[in-house]
Every structure is written in structure tokens, then in C-alpha cells.
Coordinates of C-alpha atoms in Angstrom, one line a residue:
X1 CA 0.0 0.0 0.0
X2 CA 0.8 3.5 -0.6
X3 CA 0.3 7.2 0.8
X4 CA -2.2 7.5 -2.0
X5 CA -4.4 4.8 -1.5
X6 CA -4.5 4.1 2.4
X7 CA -5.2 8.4 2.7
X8 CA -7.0 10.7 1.6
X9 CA -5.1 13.6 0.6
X10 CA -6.4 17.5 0.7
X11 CA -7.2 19.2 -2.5
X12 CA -10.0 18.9 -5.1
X13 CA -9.5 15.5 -6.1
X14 CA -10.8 14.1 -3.1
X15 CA -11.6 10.0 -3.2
X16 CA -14.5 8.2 -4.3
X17 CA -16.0 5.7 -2.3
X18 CA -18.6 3.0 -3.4
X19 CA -21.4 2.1 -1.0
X20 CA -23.9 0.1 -0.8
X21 CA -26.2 2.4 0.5
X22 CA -29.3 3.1 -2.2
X23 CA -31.5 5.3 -0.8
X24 CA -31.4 9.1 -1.0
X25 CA -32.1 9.1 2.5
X26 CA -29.3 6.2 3.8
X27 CA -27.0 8.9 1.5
X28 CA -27.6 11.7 3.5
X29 CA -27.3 9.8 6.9
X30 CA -23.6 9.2 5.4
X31 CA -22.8 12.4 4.7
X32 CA -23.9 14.0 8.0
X33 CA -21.9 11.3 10.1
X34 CA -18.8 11.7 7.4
X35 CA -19.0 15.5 7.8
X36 CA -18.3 15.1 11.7
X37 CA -14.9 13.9 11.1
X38 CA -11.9 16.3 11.7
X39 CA -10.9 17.7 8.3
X40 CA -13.7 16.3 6.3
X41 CA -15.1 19.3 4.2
X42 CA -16.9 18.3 1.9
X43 CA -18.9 15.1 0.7
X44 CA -20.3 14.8 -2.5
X45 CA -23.3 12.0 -3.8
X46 CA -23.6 10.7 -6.8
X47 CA -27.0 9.1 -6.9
X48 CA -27.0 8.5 -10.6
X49 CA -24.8 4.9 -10.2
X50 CA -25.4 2.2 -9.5
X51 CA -23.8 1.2 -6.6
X52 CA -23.5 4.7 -5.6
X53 CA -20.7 6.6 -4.9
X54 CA -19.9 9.7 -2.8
X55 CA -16.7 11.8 -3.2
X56 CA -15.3 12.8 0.3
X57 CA -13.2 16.3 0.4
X58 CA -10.9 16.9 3.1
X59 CA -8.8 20.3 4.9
X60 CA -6.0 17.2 5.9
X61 CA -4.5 14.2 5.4
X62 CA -7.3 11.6 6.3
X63 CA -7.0 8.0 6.8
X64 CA -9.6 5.9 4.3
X65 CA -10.0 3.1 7.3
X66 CA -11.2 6.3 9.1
X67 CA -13.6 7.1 6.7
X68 CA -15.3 3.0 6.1
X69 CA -15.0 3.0 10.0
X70 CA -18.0 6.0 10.2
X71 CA -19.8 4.7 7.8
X72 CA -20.2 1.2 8.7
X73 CA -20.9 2.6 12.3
X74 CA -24.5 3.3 10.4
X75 CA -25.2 0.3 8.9
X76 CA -23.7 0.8 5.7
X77 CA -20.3 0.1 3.4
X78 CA -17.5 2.5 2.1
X79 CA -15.3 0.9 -0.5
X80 CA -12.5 3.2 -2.0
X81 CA -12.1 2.9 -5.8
X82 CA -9.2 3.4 -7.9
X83 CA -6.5 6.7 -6.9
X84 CA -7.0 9.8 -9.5
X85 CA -5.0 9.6 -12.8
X86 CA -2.5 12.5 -12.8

């Protein structure tokens, strides 16, 4: 593993997540929980996939475990995809 993919690093990239989350609803209740974490700034649902996908923004370096920790603590999955092409 790398800096890239166990972290998510600050900036406009961000990292996508898959979830198995499908209502709008369960969406939401991920984002408010996400956006209680130190240095999460932003998170960002894309409800038009299938399985959907949020994009989590952060102020600092944040640990992805971190991140499928919160969300599993409400029921749900968080499953990083692929690190940003340069």
C-alpha cells in the first residue's frame, strides 16, 4: 500500500468511495456522520450509479479506514475505488 491509496489527501481530487447504500435518505445519513470527522469538508453523492458513490473532500490528510469505519458505524459500506490519474 501506498500514501495515496491508504489516505485521503487534501485538495480537489478528493476520493471516491462505493457504498452500498441506495436510498437518497441512507445517503444523506452518510454524509452527516462523514461530515463530523476532523478535516472532512466536503462530501459529494452521486446518486445516478449504481452502486453509488460519494466523493469525500478533506482540509487534511485523512486515513480511508477512518472514513469506512464512520460509515459502517451506520449500517452501511464504504469501498475506496481506484486513486486519481495525474
Amino acid at each position: 500500500m501506498s500514501i495515496l491509496t491508504d489516505n485521503i489527501i487534501p485538495g480537489n481530487h478528493g476520493k471516491i468511495f462505493g457504498t452500498n447504500a441506495i436510498k437518497y435518505l441512507d445517503l444523506l445519513e452518510i454524509k452527516a456522520c462523514l461530515l463530523k470527522l476532523d478535516g472532512v469538508k466536503d462530501v459529494l453523492l452521486n446518486t445516478n450509479l449504481f452502486p453509488r458513490e460519494f466523493t469525500v473532500h478533506t482540509s487534511k490528510m485523512i486515513p480511508v479506514s477512518a472514513i469506512e469505519y464512520q460509515v459502517r458505524s451506520v449500517g452501511f459500506h464504504a469501498i475506496p475505488k481506484e486513486v486519481f490519474e495525474l
